[in-house]
């Protein structure tokens, strides 16, 4: 039996490389294997202390009572056979309607242990980076010290790729890459189609608290709106469409003052009342009150000012090329659609097939709306800021700028390895 905490028998270093045919899914599993191969258990625990450790819980108990009932495993290699299996993110099994997981940091397992619990915590059972950790004090106290030293697990702002079990090229990968800004921001694998996210309770909570979603039907409705690019303000798209039309008709650069007046002219013309031809005959719409129309004009002209200031800042920060503007904020919806498909899978509102089909559709729609990953990114950042930031240029903006630069420059980024189109 391979046991490797500081107080237990330590196996000798593993000669040579990893077993034939085995590829570490992520850098986490690679680092665990390398530390184990050297017999360096301090390094092994340092890696564990900075990782999310997932464990299986009973879905029925959580759905009925909101209670995390841990499902322990069996392993004939330990006395009594009972073990507590834990998995790093790259070793999680494919999502299953009847199996769900949650996660905690390493130190939590030491603090929560009770005498009735299994005598061993098994990390990534059956894999080359597997290790058995005795759970009873004082053994657990020894490895828990590494967790205390590491502090809280920080999974934000990192590019995280599954080398095994995640799409790297093709339509699925393209659609997954549309959600990469949020994945980098949250430190989750950008190409994880078999999504567990923050664990079953966390995915349910995310959808409930941020989206008001508490059922499969509500998830389906939200996903449809995102894929149709109908989850952001129509006023934003109106203003951008006016500018896009001017640029097409007059050859590129659009004077901001002209843009403002053109938008005002369109609003006033639409609000003046007009004849509508339909199957029911000819009807005439009544004009809006002038005060209401002028309020709409002021609102759109203020929005145009916000857009131009965000674009100027985005050019200064290298998100938007010089002399370019954002053509559409559809990316704000399509990027979230890519993630909504996976969030629904994590919450078990979706099947893997449904989530994958939605991801592919998001990628196709992105290619129809944009010419490059950089154009897509600029549209997403602008949409996010118009929704959340209110020209504070705070974390809603700066976090996405950081994620943008990571994705546009890293050699293993989907935005540098997957052609857009």
PDB file of N, CA, C and O in Angstrom, residues 221-262:
ATOM      1  N   UNK A 221     -34.838  28.371 -20.271  1.00  0.00           N
ATOM      2  CA  UNK A 221     -35.281  29.687 -20.744  1.00  0.00           C
ATOM      3  C   UNK A 221     -34.128  30.681 -20.750  1.00  0.00           C
ATOM      4  O   UNK A 221     -33.960  31.460 -21.707  1.00  0.00           O
ATOM      5  N   UNK A 222     -33.316  30.674 -19.702  1.00  0.00           N
ATOM      6  CA  UNK A 222     -32.175  31.590 -19.636  1.00  0.00           C
ATOM      7  C   UNK A 222     -31.168  31.291 -20.733  1.00  0.00           C
ATOM      8  O   UNK A 222     -30.626  32.209 -21.373  1.00  0.00           O
ATOM      9  N   UNK A 223     -30.909  30.012 -20.978  1.00  0.00           N
ATOM     10  CA  UNK A 223     -29.953  29.637 -22.019  1.00  0.00           C
ATOM     11  C   UNK A 223     -30.452  30.050 -23.399  1.00  0.00           C
ATOM     12  O   UNK A 223     -29.684  30.560 -24.226  1.00  0.00           O
ATOM     13  N   UNK A 224     -31.743  29.863 -23.658  1.00  0.00           N
ATOM     14  CA  UNK A 224     -32.296  30.275 -24.961  1.00  0.00           C
ATOM     15  C   UNK A 224     -32.107  31.757 -25.193  1.00  0.00           C
ATOM     16  O   UNK A 224     -31.743  32.188 -26.295  1.00  0.00           O
ATOM     17  N   UNK A 225     -32.370  32.575 -24.177  1.00  0.00           N
ATOM     18  CA  UNK A 225     -32.212  34.028 -24.320  1.00  0.00           C
ATOM     19  C   UNK A 225     -30.757  34.398 -24.588  1.00  0.00           C
ATOM     20  O   UNK A 225     -30.472  35.277 -25.409  1.00  0.00           O
ATOM     21  N   UNK A 226     -29.836  33.740 -23.907  1.00  0.00           N
ATOM     22  CA  UNK A 226     -28.424  34.043 -24.113  1.00  0.00           C
ATOM     23  C   UNK A 226     -27.984  33.657 -25.520  1.00  0.00           C
ATOM     24  O   UNK A 226     -27.291  34.420 -26.198  1.00  0.00           O
ATOM     25  N   UNK A 227     -28.376  32.491 -25.979  1.00  0.00           N
ATOM     26  CA  UNK A 227     -27.978  32.053 -27.312  1.00  0.00           C
ATOM     27  C   UNK A 227     -28.602  32.925 -28.398  1.00  0.00           C
ATOM     28  O   UNK A 227     -28.023  33.097 -29.479  1.00  0.00           O
ATOM     29  N   UNK A 228     -29.760  33.487 -28.126  1.00  0.00           N
ATOM     30  CA  UNK A 228     -30.407  34.404 -29.077  1.00  0.00           C
ATOM     31  C   UNK A 228     -29.907  35.835 -28.924  1.00  0.00           C
ATOM     32  O   UNK A 228     -30.382  36.736 -29.633  1.00  0.00           O
ATOM     33  N   UNK A 229     -28.960  36.057 -28.001  1.00  0.00           N
ATOM     34  CA  UNK A 229     -28.414  37.398 -27.724  1.00  0.00           C
ATOM     35  C   UNK A 229     -29.520  38.372 -27.328  1.00  0.00           C
ATOM     36  O   UNK A 229     -29.554  39.523 -27.772  1.00  0.00           O
ATOM     37  N   UNK A 230     -30.410  37.900 -26.461  1.00  0.00           N
ATOM     38  CA  UNK A 230     -31.531  38.715 -25.993  1.00  0.00           C
ATOM     39  C   UNK A 230     -31.473  38.972 -24.487  1.00  0.00           C
ATOM     40  O   UNK A 230     -32.469  39.374 -23.895  1.00  0.00           O
ATOM     41  N   UNK A 231     -30.299  38.755 -23.878  1.00  0.00           N
ATOM     42  CA  UNK A 231     -30.188  38.951 -22.433  1.00  0.00           C
ATOM     43  C   UNK A 231     -29.440  40.224 -22.073  1.00  0.00           C
ATOM     44  O   UNK A 231     -29.044  40.407 -20.926  1.00  0.00           O
ATOM     45  N   UNK A 232     -29.200  41.082 -23.042  1.00  0.00           N
ATOM     46  CA  UNK A 232     -28.635  42.390 -22.727  1.00  0.00           C
ATOM     47  C   UNK A 232     -29.567  43.470 -23.282  1.00  0.00           C
ATOM     48  O   UNK A 232     -30.494  43.188 -24.029  1.00  0.00           O
ATOM     49  N   UNK A 233     -29.317  44.691 -22.913  1.00  0.00           N
ATOM     50  CA  UNK A 233     -30.203  45.799 -23.249  1.00  0.00           C
ATOM     51  C   UNK A 233     -30.300  46.012 -24.760  1.00  0.00           C
ATOM     52  O   UNK A 233     -29.273  46.099 -25.462  1.00  0.00           O
ATOM     53  N   UNK A 234     -31.508  46.127 -25.246  1.00  0.00           N
ATOM     54  CA  UNK A 234     -31.701  46.437 -26.666  1.00  0.00           C
ATOM     55  C   UNK A 234     -31.230  47.854 -26.988  1.00  0.00           C
ATOM     56  O   UNK A 234     -30.892  48.152 -28.140  1.00  0.00           O
ATOM     57  N   UNK A 235     -31.192  48.722 -25.988  1.00  0.00           N
ATOM     58  CA  UNK A 235     -30.716  50.091 -26.212  1.00  0.00           C
ATOM     59  C   UNK A 235     -29.230  50.075 -26.558  1.00  0.00           C
ATOM     60  O   UNK A 235     -28.772  50.839 -27.420  1.00  0.00           O
ATOM     61  N   UNK A 236     -28.445  49.225 -25.864  1.00  0.00           N
ATOM     62  CA  UNK A 236     -27.022  49.126 -26.198  1.00  0.00           C
ATOM     63  C   UNK A 236     -26.851  48.745 -27.666  1.00  0.00           C
ATOM     64  O   UNK A 236     -26.074  49.368 -28.394  1.00  0.00           O
ATOM     65  N   UNK A 237     -27.594  47.737 -28.090  1.00  0.00           N
ATOM     66  CA  UNK A 237     -27.432  47.247 -29.451  1.00  0.00           C
ATOM     67  C   UNK A 237     -27.943  48.273 -30.466  1.00  0.00           C
ATOM     68  O   UNK A 237     -27.384  48.404 -31.558  1.00  0.00           O
ATOM     69  N   UNK A 238     -28.986  49.029 -30.095  1.00  0.00           N
ATOM     70  CA  UNK A 238     -29.477  50.091 -30.977  1.00  0.00           C
ATOM     71  C   UNK A 238     -28.375  51.117 -31.232  1.00  0.00           C
ATOM     72  O   UNK A 238     -28.094  51.485 -32.380  1.00  0.00           O
ATOM     73  N   UNK A 239     -27.733  51.580 -30.154  1.00  0.00           N
ATOM     74  CA  UNK A 239     -26.696  52.601 -30.308  1.00  0.00           C
ATOM     75  C   UNK A 239     -25.547  52.078 -31.159  1.00  0.00           C
ATOM     76  O   UNK A 239     -25.043  52.787 -32.057  1.00  0.00           O
ATOM     77  N   UNK A 240     -25.116  50.853 -30.918  1.00  0.00           N
ATOM     78  CA  UNK A 240     -24.003  50.291 -31.683  1.00  0.00           C
ATOM     79  C   UNK A 240     -24.395  50.049 -33.140  1.00  0.00           C
ATOM     80  O   UNK A 240     -23.577  50.220 -34.049  1.00  0.00           O
ATOM     81  N   UNK A 241     -25.639  49.673 -33.368  1.00  0.00           N
ATOM     82  CA  UNK A 241     -26.109  49.450 -34.739  1.00  0.00           C
ATOM     83  C   UNK A 241     -26.115  50.753 -35.526  1.00  0.00           C
ATOM     84  O   UNK A 241     -25.751  50.786 -36.712  1.00  0.00           O
ATOM     85  N   UNK A 242     -26.539  51.849 -34.909  1.00  0.00           N
ATOM     86  CA  UNK A 242     -26.515  53.151 -35.590  1.00  0.00           C
ATOM     87  C   UNK A 242     -25.094  53.479 -36.027  1.00  0.00           C
ATOM     88  O   UNK A 242     -24.839  53.874 -37.168  1.00  0.00           O
ATOM     89  N   UNK A 243     -24.138  53.300 -35.112  1.00  0.00           N
ATOM     90  CA  UNK A 243     -22.751  53.604 -35.477  1.00  0.00           C
ATOM     91  C   UNK A 243     -22.250  52.665 -36.568  1.00  0.00           C
ATOM     92  O   UNK A 243     -21.556  53.091 -37.498  1.00  0.00           O
ATOM     93  N   UNK A 244     -22.582  51.390 -36.452  1.00  0.00           N
ATOM     94  CA  UNK A 244     -22.137  50.418 -37.442  1.00  0.00           C
ATOM     95  C   UNK A 244     -22.675  50.774 -38.827  1.00  0.00           C
ATOM     96  O   UNK A 244     -21.978  50.660 -39.844  1.00  0.00           O
ATOM     97  N   UNK A 245     -23.920  51.238 -38.889  1.00  0.00           N
ATOM     98  CA  UNK A 245     -24.521  51.626 -40.165  1.00  0.00           C
ATOM     99  C   UNK A 245     -23.826  52.844 -40.753  1.00  0.00           C
ATOM    100  O   UNK A 245     -23.537  52.903 -41.965  1.00  0.00           O
ATOM    101  N   UNK A 246     -23.525  53.817 -39.899  1.00  0.00           N
ATOM    102  CA  UNK A 246     -22.819  55.019 -40.370  1.00  0.00           C
ATOM    103  C   UNK A 246     -21.445  54.638 -40.911  1.00  0.00           C
ATOM    104  O   UNK A 246     -21.015  55.106 -41.980  1.00  0.00           O
ATOM    105  N   UNK A 247     -20.731  53.779 -40.174  1.00  0.00           N
ATOM    106  CA  UNK A 247     -19.388  53.376 -40.599  1.00  0.00           C
ATOM    107  C   UNK A 247     -19.435  52.649 -41.931  1.00  0.00           C
ATOM    108  O   UNK A 247     -18.566  52.858 -42.802  1.00  0.00           O
ATOM    109  N   UNK A 248     -20.447  51.816 -42.115  1.00  0.00           N
ATOM    110  CA  UNK A 248     -20.569  51.090 -43.380  1.00  0.00           C
ATOM    111  C   UNK A 248     -20.899  52.042 -44.530  1.00  0.00           C
ATOM    112  O   UNK A 248     -20.352  51.923 -45.631  1.00  0.00           O
ATOM    113  N   UNK A 249     -21.775  53.002 -44.266  1.00  0.00           N
ATOM    114  CA  UNK A 249     -22.220  53.910 -45.337  1.00  0.00           C
ATOM    115  C   UNK A 249     -21.202  54.985 -45.679  1.00  0.00           C
ATOM    116  O   UNK A 249     -21.153  55.461 -46.824  1.00  0.00           O
ATOM    117  N   UNK A 250     -20.382  55.380 -44.676  1.00  0.00           N
ATOM    118  CA  UNK A 250     -19.485  56.519 -44.905  1.00  0.00           C
ATOM    119  C   UNK A 250     -18.012  56.169 -44.779  1.00  0.00           C
ATOM    120  O   UNK A 250     -17.167  57.053 -44.739  1.00  0.00           O
ATOM    121  N   UNK A 251     -17.703  54.881 -44.671  1.00  0.00           N
ATOM    122  CA  UNK A 251     -16.304  54.475 -44.821  1.00  0.00           C
ATOM    123  C   UNK A 251     -15.446  54.560 -43.591  1.00  0.00           C
ATOM    124  O   UNK A 251     -14.388  55.204 -43.634  1.00  0.00           O
ATOM    125  N   UNK A 252     -15.857  53.926 -42.493  1.00  0.00           N
ATOM    126  CA  UNK A 252     -14.935  53.760 -41.377  1.00  0.00           C
ATOM    127  C   UNK A 252     -15.196  54.646 -40.188  1.00  0.00           C
ATOM    128  O   UNK A 252     -16.136  54.436 -39.427  1.00  0.00           O
ATOM    129  N   UNK A 253     -14.364  55.708 -40.022  1.00  0.00           N
ATOM    130  CA  UNK A 253     -14.412  56.525 -38.816  1.00  0.00           C
ATOM    131  C   UNK A 253     -15.769  57.203 -38.665  1.00  0.00           C
ATOM    132  O   UNK A 253     -16.345  57.713 -39.630  1.00  0.00           O
ATOM    133  N   UNK A 254     -16.249  57.225 -37.425  1.00  0.00           N
ATOM    134  CA  UNK A 254     -17.531  57.852 -37.123  1.00  0.00           C
ATOM    135  C   UNK A 254     -17.316  58.925 -36.070  1.00  0.00           C
ATOM    136  O   UNK A 254     -16.851  58.634 -34.955  1.00  0.00           O
ATOM    137  N   UNK A 255     -17.624  60.154 -36.408  1.00  0.00           N
ATOM    138  CA  UNK A 255     -17.536  61.252 -35.451  1.00  0.00           C
ATOM    139  C   UNK A 255     -18.579  61.054 -34.358  1.00  0.00           C
ATOM    140  O   UNK A 255     -19.753  60.762 -34.644  1.00  0.00           O
ATOM    141  N   UNK A 256     -18.162  61.217 -33.103  1.00  0.00           N
ATOM    142  CA  UNK A 256     -19.066  60.944 -31.979  1.00  0.00           C
ATOM    143  C   UNK A 256     -20.257  61.900 -32.010  1.00  0.00           C
ATOM    144  O   UNK A 256     -21.407  61.494 -31.765  1.00  0.00           O
ATOM    145  N   UNK A 257     -20.018  63.143 -32.335  1.00  0.00           N
ATOM    146  CA  UNK A 257     -21.115  64.097 -32.395  1.00  0.00           C
ATOM    147  C   UNK A 257     -22.132  63.707 -33.468  1.00  0.00           C
ATOM    148  O   UNK A 257     -23.350  63.789 -33.232  1.00  0.00           O
ATOM    149  N   UNK A 258     -21.639  63.274 -34.616  1.00  0.00           N
ATOM    150  CA  UNK A 258     -22.545  62.840 -35.684  1.00  0.00           C
ATOM    151  C   UNK A 258     -23.327  61.613 -35.251  1.00  0.00           C
ATOM    152  O   UNK A 258     -24.534  61.476 -35.544  1.00  0.00           O
ATOM    153  N   UNK A 259     -22.648  60.693 -34.550  1.00  0.00           N
ATOM    154  CA  UNK A 259     -23.297  59.479 -34.046  1.00  0.00           C
ATOM    155  C   UNK A 259     -24.443  59.840 -33.099  1.00  0.00           C
ATOM    156  O   UNK A 259     -25.547  59.309 -33.200  1.00  0.00           O
ATOM    157  N   UNK A 260     -24.189  60.772 -32.190  1.00  0.00           N
ATOM    158  CA  UNK A 260     -25.224  61.191 -31.245  1.00  0.00           C
ATOM    159  C   UNK A 260     -26.439  61.757 -31.977  1.00  0.00           C
ATOM    160  O   UNK A 260     -27.594  61.423 -31.658  1.00  0.00           O
ATOM    161  N   UNK A 261     -26.187  62.622 -32.953  1.00  0.00           N
ATOM    162  CA  UNK A 261     -27.299  63.254 -33.663  1.00  0.00           C
ATOM    163  C   UNK A 261     -28.051  62.251 -34.532  1.00  0.00           C
ATOM    164  O   UNK A 261     -29.279  62.302 -34.642  1.00  0.00           O
ATOM    165  N   UNK A 262     -27.315  61.329 -35.137  1.00  0.00           N
ATOM    166  CA  UNK A 262     -27.975  60.314 -35.961  1.00  0.00           C
ATOM    167  C   UNK A 262     -28.881  59.434 -35.101  1.00  0.00           C
ATOM    168  O   UNK A 262     -30.018  59.111 -35.498  1.00  0.00           O
TER     169      UNK A 262
END
